[in-house]
Amino acid sequence: MEQTALRPKPMPGREPEGAASVTGSGPSRPRPHAARRRGRRLLNVLLAGFAGAVLVLSGIGLGAMGTAVLGKGGRFDPRGWQHTPSPPAPTPAAAAPSAPAATLGVQVMDARKPGAVVVGLHVPGPAQAAGLVRGDVLLAFGATRIDTAADLVRAVARARPGSEVRLTVRHRSGGYEQLTLVPAVAA
């Protein structure tokens, strides 16, 4: 039986030095389909870049459109896209203009304990000007105790815009503070 020495295999597409090529003598040629593969890769990269640019620009367009819709005044209600019935004709008692609504410029949610946690501030806004920060817990609005975020909403709805109100606040660090806040007119 004949013994053969173990030799490393040549890299694909290359012949070992000194050995004759199977297709003929001379150096091996590059594969013809490799150029097509490179062209496809370039095309895929260009198409991916174009698709990404279209997605980014359409997102910017949708954001600008949403801002324009929200900036027209009033509230944004996704259910409001359906036909809303026209309001009934005002009675003489209801013909008087209603008082403007007040706002603090905060977004709140229920706390684990009694109070409403500030999760967002409108900058600039009355709450930011008074010194509220995210994480503060509102405990009292004037003489009204705040146990939930709904209590705060009701208390602010009763407040007159432009009149000073004392807030009792528990900071994230645990300290209590009384702040003076002037509710603004809701736009």
Coordinates of N, CA, C and O in Angstrom, one line a residue:
M1 N 0.8 -1.2 0.0 CA 0.0 0.0 0.0 C 0.9 1.2 0.0 O 1.9 1.3 0.7
E2 N 0.4 2.2 -0.7 CA 1.2 3.4 -0.9 C 0.8 4.4 0.2 O -0.3 4.7 0.5
Q3 N 1.8 5.1 0.7 CA 1.5 6.1 1.7 C 1.7 7.5 1.1 O 2.6 7.7 0.3
T4 N 0.8 8.4 1.4 CA 0.9 9.7 0.9 C 1.1 10.7 2.1 O 0.6 10.5 3.2
A5 N 1.8 11.8 1.8 CA 2.0 12.8 2.8 C 0.8 13.7 2.9 O 0.1 14.0 1.8
L6 N 0.4 14.2 4.1 CA -0.7 15.1 4.2 C -0.2 16.5 3.7 O 0.8 17.0 4.2
R7 N -1.0 17.0 2.8 CA -0.6 18.4 2.3 C -1.8 19.3 2.6 O -3.0 18.8 2.5
P8 N -1.5 20.5 2.9 CA -2.7 21.5 3.1 C -3.4 21.7 1.8 O -2.8 21.7 0.7
K9 N -4.7 21.9 1.8 CA -5.5 22.1 0.6 C -5.3 23.5 0.2 O -5.1 24.4 1.0
P10 N -5.2 23.8 -1.1 CA -5.1 25.2 -1.6 C -6.4 25.9 -1.4 O -7.4 25.4 -1.2
M11 N -6.2 27.2 -1.3 CA -7.4 28.1 -1.2 C -8.3 27.9 -2.4 O -7.8 27.7 -3.5
P12 N -9.6 28.1 -2.3 CA -10.4 27.9 -3.5 C -10.1 28.9 -4.5 O -9.9 30.1 -4.2
G13 N -10.0 28.5 -5.7 CA -9.7 29.4 -6.9 C -8.2 29.6 -7.1 O -7.8 30.3 -8.0
R14 N -7.4 29.0 -6.2 CA -5.9 29.1 -6.4 C -5.3 27.7 -6.5 O -5.8 26.8 -5.9
E15 N -4.3 27.6 -7.3 CA -3.6 26.4 -7.4 C -2.3 26.4 -6.6 O -1.8 27.5 -6.5
P16 N -1.9 25.3 -6.1 CA -0.6 25.3 -5.4 C 0.5 25.7 -6.3 O 0.4 25.4 -7.5
E17 N 1.5 26.4 -5.8 CA 2.6 26.8 -6.6 C 3.3 25.5 -7.2 O 3.5 24.6 -6.5
G18 N 3.7 25.7 -8.4 CA 4.4 24.6 -9.1 C 3.5 23.6 -9.7 O 3.9 22.7 -10.5
A19 N 2.2 23.5 -9.3 CA 1.3 22.6 -9.9 C 0.6 23.2 -11.1 O 0.4 24.3 -11.2
A20 N 0.3 22.3 -12.1 CA -0.3 22.8 -13.3 C -1.8 23.0 -13.1 O -2.4 22.2 -12.4
S21 N -2.3 24.0 -13.7 CA -3.7 24.3 -13.6 C -4.5 23.2 -14.4 O -4.1 22.7 -15.4
V22 N -5.7 22.9 -13.9 CA -6.5 21.9 -14.5 C -7.0 22.4 -15.9 O -7.1 21.7 -16.9
T23 N -7.4 23.7 -15.9 CA -7.9 24.3 -17.1 C -6.9 24.6 -18.1 O -7.2 24.9 -19.3
G24 N -5.7 24.6 -17.7 CA -4.6 24.9 -18.7 C -3.4 25.5 -17.9 O -3.4 25.6 -16.7
S25 N -2.4 25.8 -18.6 CA -1.2 26.3 -17.9 C -1.3 27.8 -17.7 O -2.0 28.5 -18.5
G26 N -0.8 28.3 -16.6 CA -0.8 29.7 -16.4 C -1.6 30.0 -15.1 O -2.1 29.1 -14.5
P27 N -1.7 31.3 -14.8 CA -2.4 31.7 -13.5 C -3.9 31.5 -13.7 O -4.4 31.5 -14.8
S28 N -4.5 31.3 -12.6 CA -6.0 31.1 -12.6 C -6.7 32.4 -12.8 O -6.2 33.5 -12.4
R29 N -7.9 32.4 -13.4 CA -8.6 33.6 -13.8 C -9.7 33.8 -12.7 O -10.1 32.9 -12.0
P30 N -10.0 35.1 -12.5 CA -11.1 35.3 -11.5 C -12.4 34.8 -12.1 O -12.6 34.7 -13.3
R31 N -13.3 34.4 -11.2 CA -14.6 33.9 -11.6 C -15.4 35.0 -12.2 O -15.5 36.1 -11.7
P32 N -16.1 34.7 -13.3 CA -16.9 35.7 -14.0 C -18.1 36.2 -13.2 O -18.6 37.3 -13.3
H33 N -18.7 35.3 -12.3 CA -19.9 35.7 -11.6 C -19.6 36.6 -10.4 O -20.5 37.1 -9.8
A34 N -18.3 36.7 -10.0 CA -18.0 37.6 -8.9 C -18.3 39.0 -9.1 O -18.7 39.8 -8.3
A35 N -18.1 39.5 -10.4 CA -18.4 40.9 -10.7 C -19.9 41.1 -10.6 O -20.3 42.2 -10.2
R36 N -20.7 40.2 -11.1 CA -22.1 40.4 -11.0 C -22.6 40.5 -9.5 O -23.4 41.2 -9.1
R37 N -21.9 39.6 -8.6 CA -22.3 39.7 -7.2 C -21.9 41.0 -6.6 O -22.7 41.5 -5.8
R38 N -20.8 41.6 -7.0 CA -20.4 42.9 -6.5 C -21.4 43.9 -6.9 O -21.8 44.8 -6.2
G39 N -21.8 43.8 -8.2 CA -22.8 44.8 -8.7 C -24.2 44.7 -7.9 O -24.8 45.7 -7.6
R40 N -24.6 43.5 -7.6 CA -25.8 43.3 -6.8 C -25.7 43.9 -5.4 O -26.6 44.5 -4.9
R41 N -24.5 43.7 -4.8 CA -24.3 44.2 -3.5 C -24.4 45.8 -3.5 O -25.0 46.4 -2.7
L42 N -23.8 46.4 -4.5 CA -23.8 47.8 -4.6 C -25.3 48.3 -4.9 O -25.7 49.2 -4.3
L43 N -26.0 47.6 -5.7 CA -27.4 47.9 -6.0 C -28.2 47.8 -4.7 O -29.0 48.6 -4.4
N44 N -28.0 46.7 -3.9 CA -28.7 46.5 -2.6 C -28.4 47.6 -1.7 O -29.3 48.1 -1.0
V45 N -27.2 48.1 -1.6 CA -26.8 49.1 -0.6 C -27.5 50.4 -1.1 O -28.0 51.2 -0.2
L46 N -27.4 50.7 -2.4 CA -28.1 52.0 -2.9 C -29.6 51.9 -2.6 O -30.2 52.9 -2.2
L47 N -30.2 50.8 -2.9 CA -31.7 50.7 -2.7 C -32.0 50.8 -1.2 O -33.0 51.5 -0.8
A48 N -31.2 50.2 -0.3 CA -31.4 50.3 1.1 C -31.3 51.8 1.6 O -32.1 52.3 2.4
G49 N -30.3 52.5 1.1 CA -30.1 53.9 1.4 C -31.3 54.7 1.0 O -31.7 55.6 1.7
F50 N -31.7 54.5 -0.2 CA -32.9 55.2 -0.7 C -34.1 54.9 0.1 O -34.9 55.9 0.5
A51 N -34.4 53.7 0.4 CA -35.5 53.3 1.2 C -35.4 54.0 2.6 O -36.4 54.5 3.1
G52 N -34.3 54.0 3.2 CA -34.1 54.6 4.5 C -34.3 56.1 4.5 O -35.0 56.7 5.3
A53 N -33.9 56.7 3.4 CA -34.1 58.2 3.3 C -35.6 58.5 3.1 O -36.1 59.4 3.7
V54 N -36.3 57.7 2.3 CA -37.7 57.9 2.1 C -38.4 57.7 3.5 O -39.3 58.5 3.8
L55 N -38.1 56.7 4.2 CA -38.7 56.5 5.5 C -38.5 57.6 6.5 O -39.4 58.1 7.2
V56 N -37.3 58.1 6.5 CA -36.9 59.2 7.4 C -37.7 60.5 7.0 O -38.3 61.1 7.9
L57 N -37.7 60.8 5.7 CA -38.3 62.0 5.3 C -39.9 61.9 5.4 O -40.5 62.9 5.8
S58 N -40.4 60.7 5.2 CA -41.9 60.6 5.5 C -42.2 60.7 6.9 O -43.2 61.3 7.3
G59 N -41.3 60.2 7.8 CA -41.5 60.4 9.3 C -41.5 61.9 9.6 O -42.3 62.3 10.4
I60 N -40.6 62.6 9.0 CA -40.5 64.0 9.3 C -41.7 64.7 8.8 O -42.3 65.6 9.5
G61 N -42.2 64.3 7.6 CA -43.4 64.9 7.1 C -44.6 64.6 8.0 O -45.5 65.5 8.2
L62 N -44.7 63.4 8.5 CA -45.9 63.0 9.3 C -45.8 63.8 10.6 O -46.8 64.3 11.2
G63 N -44.6 64.0 11.2 CA -44.4 64.8 12.4 C -44.8 66.2 12.2 O -45.4 66.8 13.0
A64 N -44.4 66.8 11.1 CA -44.8 68.2 10.8 C -46.3 68.3 10.6 O -46.9 69.3 11.1
M65 N -46.9 67.3 10.0 CA -48.3 67.4 9.8 C -49.0 67.2 11.1 O -50.0 68.0 11.4
G66 N -48.6 66.4 12.0 CA -49.1 66.2 13.3 C -49.0 67.5 14.1 O -49.9 67.9 14.8
T67 N -47.9 68.2 14.0 CA -47.7 69.4 14.7 C -48.6 70.5 14.2 O -49.2 71.2 15.0
A68 N -48.8 70.5 12.9 CA -49.7 71.5 12.3 C -51.2 71.2 12.8 O -51.9 72.1 13.1
V69 N -51.6 69.9 12.9 CA -52.9 69.6 13.4 C -53.1 70.0 14.8 O -54.0 70.6 15.2
L70 N -52.1 69.7 15.6 CA -52.1 70.0 17.1 C -52.0 71.4 17.3 O -52.6 72.0 18.3
G71 N -51.3 72.2 16.5 CA -51.1 73.6 16.7 C -52.3 74.5 16.3 O -52.3 75.6 16.6
K72 N -53.3 73.9 15.8 CA -54.5 74.7 15.4 C -55.4 75.0 16.5 O -56.4 75.7 16.4
G73 N -55.0 74.6 17.7 CA -55.8 74.9 18.9 C -56.8 73.8 19.1 O -57.1 73.0 18.3
G74 N -57.3 73.7 20.3 CA -58.2 72.6 20.6 C -57.4 71.4 21.0 O -56.2 71.4 21.0
R75 N -58.1 70.4 21.3 CA -57.5 69.1 21.7 C -57.4 68.2 20.5 O -58.3 68.3 19.6
F76 N -56.5 67.3 20.5 CA -56.3 66.3 19.5 C -57.0 65.0 20.0 O -56.6 64.5 21.0
D77 N -58.1 64.6 19.3 CA -58.8 63.4 19.7 C -58.9 62.5 18.5 O -59.5 62.9 17.5
P78 N -58.2 61.3 18.5 CA -58.3 60.4 17.4 C -59.7 60.0 17.0 O -60.0 59.7 15.9
R79 N -60.6 60.0 18.0 CA -61.9 59.6 17.7 C -62.7 60.8 17.0 O -63.8 60.6 16.5
G80 N -62.1 62.0 17.0 CA -62.8 63.1 16.4 C -62.8 63.2 14.9 O -63.3 64.0 14.3
W81 N -62.1 62.2 14.3 CA -62.0 62.2 12.8 C -63.4 61.8 12.3 O -63.7 62.0 11.1
Q82 N -64.2 61.1 13.1 CA -65.5 60.7 12.6 C -66.4 61.9 12.6 O -66.1 62.9 13.2
H83 N -67.5 61.8 12.0 CA -68.5 63.0 11.9 C -69.0 63.2 13.3 O -69.5 62.3 14.0
T84 N -68.9 64.4 13.8 CA -69.4 64.8 15.1 C -70.7 65.5 14.9 O -70.7 66.4 14.1
P85 N -71.7 65.2 15.7 CA -73.0 65.9 15.5 C -72.8 67.4 15.9 O -72.0 67.7 16.8
S86 N -73.5 68.3 15.2 CA -73.4 69.7 15.5 C -74.1 69.9 16.9 O -75.1 69.3 17.3
P87 N -73.5 70.9 17.7 CA -74.1 71.1 19.0 C -75.5 71.7 18.9 O -75.8 72.4 17.9
P88 N -76.3 71.5 19.9 CA -77.7 72.1 19.9 C -77.6 73.6 20.0 O -76.6 74.2 20.4
A89 N -78.7 74.2 19.5 CA -78.7 75.7 19.5 C -78.6 76.2 21.0 O -79.3 75.6 21.9
P90 N -77.8 77.2 21.3 CA -77.7 77.6 22.6 C -79.0 78.3 23.1 O -79.7 79.0 22.4
T91 N -79.2 78.1 24.4 CA -80.4 78.7 25.1 C -79.9 80.1 25.5 O -78.7 80.3 25.7
P92 N -80.8 81.0 25.8 CA -80.4 82.3 26.3 C -79.5 82.3 27.5 O -78.6 83.1 27.7
A93 N -79.8 81.3 28.4 CA -78.9 81.3 29.6 C -77.5 80.8 29.3 O -76.5 81.2 29.9
A94 N -77.4 79.9 28.3 CA -76.1 79.4 27.9 C -75.4 80.3 26.9 O -74.2 80.0 26.5
A95 N -76.0 81.4 26.5 CA -75.4 82.2 25.5 C -74.2 83.0 26.0 O -73.4 83.5 25.3
A96 N -74.1 83.2 27.3 CA -73.0 83.9 28.0 C -71.7 83.2 27.8 O -71.7 81.9 27.8
P97 N -70.6 83.8 27.5 CA -69.4 83.1 27.2 C -68.9 82.5 28.5 O -69.0 83.0 29.6
S98 N -68.4 81.3 28.4 CA -67.9 80.5 29.6 C -66.5 81.1 30.0 O -65.8 81.6 29.1
A99 N -66.2 80.9 31.2 CA -64.9 81.3 31.7 C -63.8 80.5 31.1 O -64.0 79.3 30.9
P100 N -62.6 81.1 30.8 CA -61.5 80.3 30.2 C -61.0 79.2 31.2 O -61.0 79.4 32.4
A101 N -60.6 78.1 30.7 CA -60.1 77.0 31.5 C -58.6 77.3 32.0 O -57.9 78.0 31.2
A102 N -58.3 76.8 33.1 CA -56.9 77.0 33.6 C -56.1 75.8 33.4 O -56.6 74.6 33.3
T103 N -54.8 75.9 33.3 CA -53.8 74.8 33.1 C -52.6 75.1 33.9 O -52.2 76.2 34.2
L104 N -51.9 74.0 34.4 CA -50.7 74.1 35.1 C -49.5 73.8 34.2 O -48.4 74.2 34.6
G105 N -49.7 73.2 33.1 CA -48.6 72.8 32.2 C -47.8 71.6 32.8 O -46.6 71.5 32.6
V106 N -48.6 70.6 33.3 CA -47.9 69.4 33.8 C -48.7 68.2 33.3 O -49.9 68.3 32.9
Q107 N -48.0 67.1 33.3 CA -48.7 65.8 33.0 C -48.5 65.0 34.2 O -47.3 64.9 34.7
V108 N -49.5 64.4 34.8 CA -49.5 63.7 36.1 C -50.1 62.3 35.9 O -50.8 62.1 35.0
M109 N -49.7 61.5 36.9 CA -50.4 60.2 37.0 C -50.5 59.8 38.4 O -49.9 60.5 39.3
D110 N -51.3 58.8 38.8 CA -51.5 58.5 40.1 C -50.2 58.0 40.8 O -49.4 57.2 40.1
A111 N -50.0 58.3 42.0 CA -48.8 57.9 42.8 C -49.2 56.6 43.5 O -50.4 56.3 43.6
R112 N -48.2 55.9 44.0 CA -48.5 54.7 44.8 C -49.2 55.1 46.1 O -50.1 54.4 46.6
K113 N -48.8 56.2 46.7 CA -49.4 56.8 47.9 C -50.3 57.9 47.4 O -50.4 58.2 46.3
P114 N -51.0 58.6 48.4 CA -51.9 59.7 47.9 C -51.1 60.8 47.3 O -50.0 61.1 47.7
G115 N -51.6 61.3 46.2 CA -50.9 62.4 45.5 C -50.9 62.1 44.0 O -51.3 61.0 43.5
A116 N -50.4 63.1 43.2 CA -50.3 62.9 41.8 C -48.8 63.2 41.4 O -48.3 64.2 41.7
V117 N -48.2 62.2 40.7 CA -46.8 62.3 40.4 C -46.6 63.1 39.1 O -47.3 62.8 38.1
V118 N -45.7 64.1 39.0 CA -45.5 64.8 37.8 C -44.6 64.0 36.9 O -43.4 63.6 37.3
V119 N -45.1 63.6 35.8 CA -44.3 62.8 34.8 C -43.8 63.6 33.6 O -43.0 63.2 32.8
G120 N -44.4 64.9 33.5 CA -43.9 65.7 32.3 C -44.3 67.2 32.6 O -45.3 67.5 33.3
L121 N -43.5 68.0 32.1 CA -43.7 69.5 32.3 C -43.7 70.1 30.9 O -42.9 69.8 30.0
H122 N -44.6 71.1 30.7 CA -44.6 71.9 29.5 C -43.6 73.1 29.7 O -43.7 73.8 30.7
V123 N -42.6 73.2 28.8 CA -41.6 74.2 29.0 C -41.8 75.2 27.9 O -41.7 74.8 26.7
P124 N -42.0 76.5 28.1 CA -42.2 77.1 29.4 C -43.6 76.9 29.8 O -44.5 76.7 29.0
G125 N -43.9 76.9 31.1 CA -45.2 76.7 31.6 C -45.3 77.2 33.0 O -44.2 77.4 33.7
P126 N -46.5 77.3 33.6 CA -46.6 77.8 35.0 C -45.9 76.8 36.0 O -45.3 77.3 36.9
A127 N -46.0 75.5 35.8 CA -45.4 74.6 36.8 C -43.9 74.7 36.7 O -43.2 74.7 37.8
Q128 N -43.4 74.8 35.5 CA -41.9 74.9 35.4 C -41.4 76.2 36.0 O -40.4 76.3 36.7
A129 N -42.2 77.3 35.8 CA -41.8 78.6 36.4 C -41.9 78.6 37.9 O -41.1 79.3 38.6
A130 N -42.8 77.8 38.5 CA -42.9 77.7 39.9 C -41.8 76.8 40.6 O -41.6 76.9 41.8
G131 N -41.2 76.0 39.8 CA -40.1 75.2 40.3 C -40.4 73.7 40.4 O -39.6 73.0 41.0
L132 N -41.5 73.2 39.8 CA -41.8 71.8 39.8 C -40.8 71.1 38.9 O -40.4 71.6 37.9
V133 N -40.5 69.9 39.2 CA -39.6 69.0 38.4 C -40.3 67.6 38.3 O -41.2 67.3 39.0
R134 N -39.8 66.9 37.3 CA -40.3 65.5 37.1 C -40.0 64.7 38.4 O -39.0 64.8 38.9
G135 N -41.0 63.9 38.8 CA -40.8 63.1 40.0 C -41.4 63.7 41.3 O -41.6 63.0 42.3
D136 N -41.8 65.0 41.2 CA -42.4 65.6 42.4 C -43.8 65.1 42.5 O -44.5 64.7 41.5
V137 N -44.3 65.0 43.8 CA -45.7 64.5 44.0 C -46.5 65.7 44.6 O -46.1 66.3 45.6
L138 N -47.6 66.0 43.9 CA -48.5 67.1 44.3 C -49.4 66.5 45.3 O -50.2 65.6 45.1
L139 N -49.5 67.1 46.5 CA -50.3 66.6 47.6 C -51.5 67.5 47.9 O -52.5 67.1 48.3
A140 N -51.4 68.8 47.6 CA -52.5 69.8 47.8 C -52.4 70.9 46.8 O -51.4 71.3 46.4
F141 N -53.6 71.3 46.3 CA -53.7 72.4 45.4 C -54.6 73.4 46.1 O -55.9 73.2 46.1
G142 N -54.0 74.4 46.6 CA -54.8 75.4 47.4 C -55.3 74.7 48.7 O -54.5 74.1 49.4
A143 N -56.6 74.7 49.0 CA -57.1 74.0 50.1 C -57.6 72.6 49.8 O -58.1 71.9 50.7
T144 N -57.4 72.2 48.5 CA -57.9 70.9 48.1 C -56.8 69.8 48.2 O -55.7 70.0 47.7
R145 N -57.2 68.7 48.9 CA -56.2 67.6 49.1 C -56.2 66.8 47.8 O -57.3 66.5 47.2
I146 N -55.0 66.4 47.3 CA -54.9 65.6 46.0 C -54.5 64.2 46.4 O -53.5 63.9 46.9
D147 N -55.5 63.3 46.1 CA -55.2 61.9 46.3 C -54.9 61.1 45.0 O -54.2 60.2 45.0
T148 N -55.5 61.6 43.9 CA -55.3 61.0 42.6 C -55.1 62.1 41.6 O -55.3 63.3 41.9
A149 N -54.7 61.7 40.4 CA -54.5 62.6 39.3 C -55.8 63.3 38.9 O -55.9 64.4 38.6
A150 N -56.9 62.5 39.1 CA -58.3 63.0 38.8 C -58.6 64.2 39.7 O -59.3 65.1 39.3
D151 N -58.2 64.0 41.0 CA -58.5 65.1 42.0 C -57.8 66.4 41.5 O -58.4 67.5 41.7
L152 N -56.6 66.3 41.0 CA -55.8 67.5 40.6 C -56.5 68.1 39.4 O -56.7 69.3 39.3
V153 N -57.0 67.3 38.5 CA -57.7 67.8 37.3 C -59.0 68.6 37.7 O -59.2 69.7 37.2
R154 N -59.7 68.0 38.6 CA -60.9 68.7 39.1 C -60.6 70.0 39.8 O -61.2 71.0 39.6
A155 N -59.5 70.0 40.6 CA -59.1 71.2 41.3 C -58.6 72.3 40.4 O -59.0 73.5 40.5
V156 N -57.9 71.9 39.4 CA -57.4 72.9 38.4 C -58.6 73.4 37.5 O -58.6 74.6 37.2
A157 N -59.5 72.6 37.2 CA -60.7 73.1 36.5 C -61.5 74.1 37.2 O -62.1 75.0 36.6
R158 N -61.5 74.0 38.6 CA -62.2 75.0 39.4 C -61.4 76.3 39.6 O -62.0 77.3 40.0
A159 N -60.1 76.3 39.3 CA -59.2 77.4 39.6 C -59.5 78.5 38.5 O -59.8 78.2 37.4
R160 N -59.2 79.8 38.9 CA -59.3 80.9 38.0 C -57.9 81.1 37.4 O -57.0 81.3 38.2
P161 N -57.8 81.3 36.1 CA -56.5 81.6 35.5 C -56.0 83.0 36.0 O -56.8 83.9 36.1
G162 N -54.7 83.1 36.3 CA -54.2 84.3 36.8 C -54.2 84.5 38.3 O -53.5 85.5 38.8
S163 N -54.9 83.7 39.0 CA -54.9 83.9 40.5 C -53.9 82.9 41.1 O -53.7 81.8 40.6
E164 N -53.2 83.4 42.1 CA -52.1 82.5 42.7 C -52.7 81.4 43.5 O -53.8 81.6 44.2
V165 N -52.0 80.3 43.5 CA -52.5 79.1 44.2 C -51.2 78.5 44.9 O -50.1 78.4 44.3
R166 N -51.4 78.0 46.2 CA -50.3 77.4 46.9 C -50.4 75.9 46.6 O -51.4 75.2 46.7
L167 N -49.3 75.3 46.3 CA -49.1 73.9 46.1 C -48.3 73.3 47.2 O -47.3 73.8 47.5
T168 N -48.7 72.1 47.7 CA -47.9 71.4 48.6 C -47.3 70.2 47.8 O -48.0 69.4 47.2
V169 N -45.9 70.2 47.8 CA -45.2 69.2 47.0 C -44.3 68.4 47.8 O -43.6 68.9 48.7
R170 N -44.2 67.1 47.5 CA -43.2 66.2 48.1 C -42.2 65.9 47.0 O -42.5 65.4 46.0
H171 N -40.9 66.3 47.2 CA -39.9 66.1 46.2 C -39.4 64.7 46.2 O -39.7 63.9 47.2
R172 N -38.7 64.3 45.2 CA -38.2 62.9 45.1 C -37.3 62.6 46.2 O -37.2 61.4 46.7
S173 N -36.6 63.6 46.7 CA -35.6 63.4 47.8 C -36.4 63.1 49.2 O -35.7 62.7 50.1
G174 N -37.7 63.4 49.2 CA -38.4 63.2 50.4 C -38.8 64.5 51.2 O -39.6 64.5 52.1
G175 N -38.2 65.6 50.8 CA -38.6 66.9 51.4 C -39.9 67.5 50.9 O -40.3 67.2 49.8
Y176 N -40.5 68.2 51.8 CA -41.8 68.9 51.5 C -41.5 70.3 51.2 O -40.7 70.9 51.8
E177 N -42.3 70.9 50.3 CA -42.2 72.3 50.0 C -43.5 72.9 49.6 O -44.4 72.2 49.0
Q178 N -43.8 74.2 49.9 CA -44.9 74.9 49.5 C -44.5 75.8 48.4 O -43.6 76.6 48.5
L179 N -45.1 75.7 47.2 CA -44.8 76.5 46.0 C -46.0 77.4 45.7 O -47.2 77.0 45.9
T180 N -45.8 78.6 45.2 CA -46.8 79.4 44.7 C -46.8 79.3 43.2 O -45.8 79.5 42.5
L181 N -48.0 79.1 42.6 CA -48.2 78.9 41.2 C -49.3 79.7 40.7 O -50.3 79.9 41.3
V182 N -49.2 80.2 39.4 CA -50.2 81.0 38.8 C -50.7 80.2 37.6 O -50.0 80.1 36.6
P183 N -51.9 79.6 37.7 CA -52.4 78.9 36.5 C -52.6 79.8 35.3 O -53.0 80.9 35.4
A184 N -52.3 79.2 34.1 CA -52.4 80.0 32.9 C -53.7 79.6 32.2 O -54.4 78.6 32.5
V185 N -54.0 80.3 31.1 CA -55.2 80.1 30.3 C -54.8 78.9 29.4 O -53.8 78.9 28.7
A186 N -55.7 77.9 29.3 CA -55.5 76.7 28.4 C -55.8 77.2 27.0 O -56.8 77.8 26.7
A187 N -54.9 76.8 26.1 CA -55.1 77.2 24.7 C -55.7 76.0 23.9 O -55.5 74.9 24.2

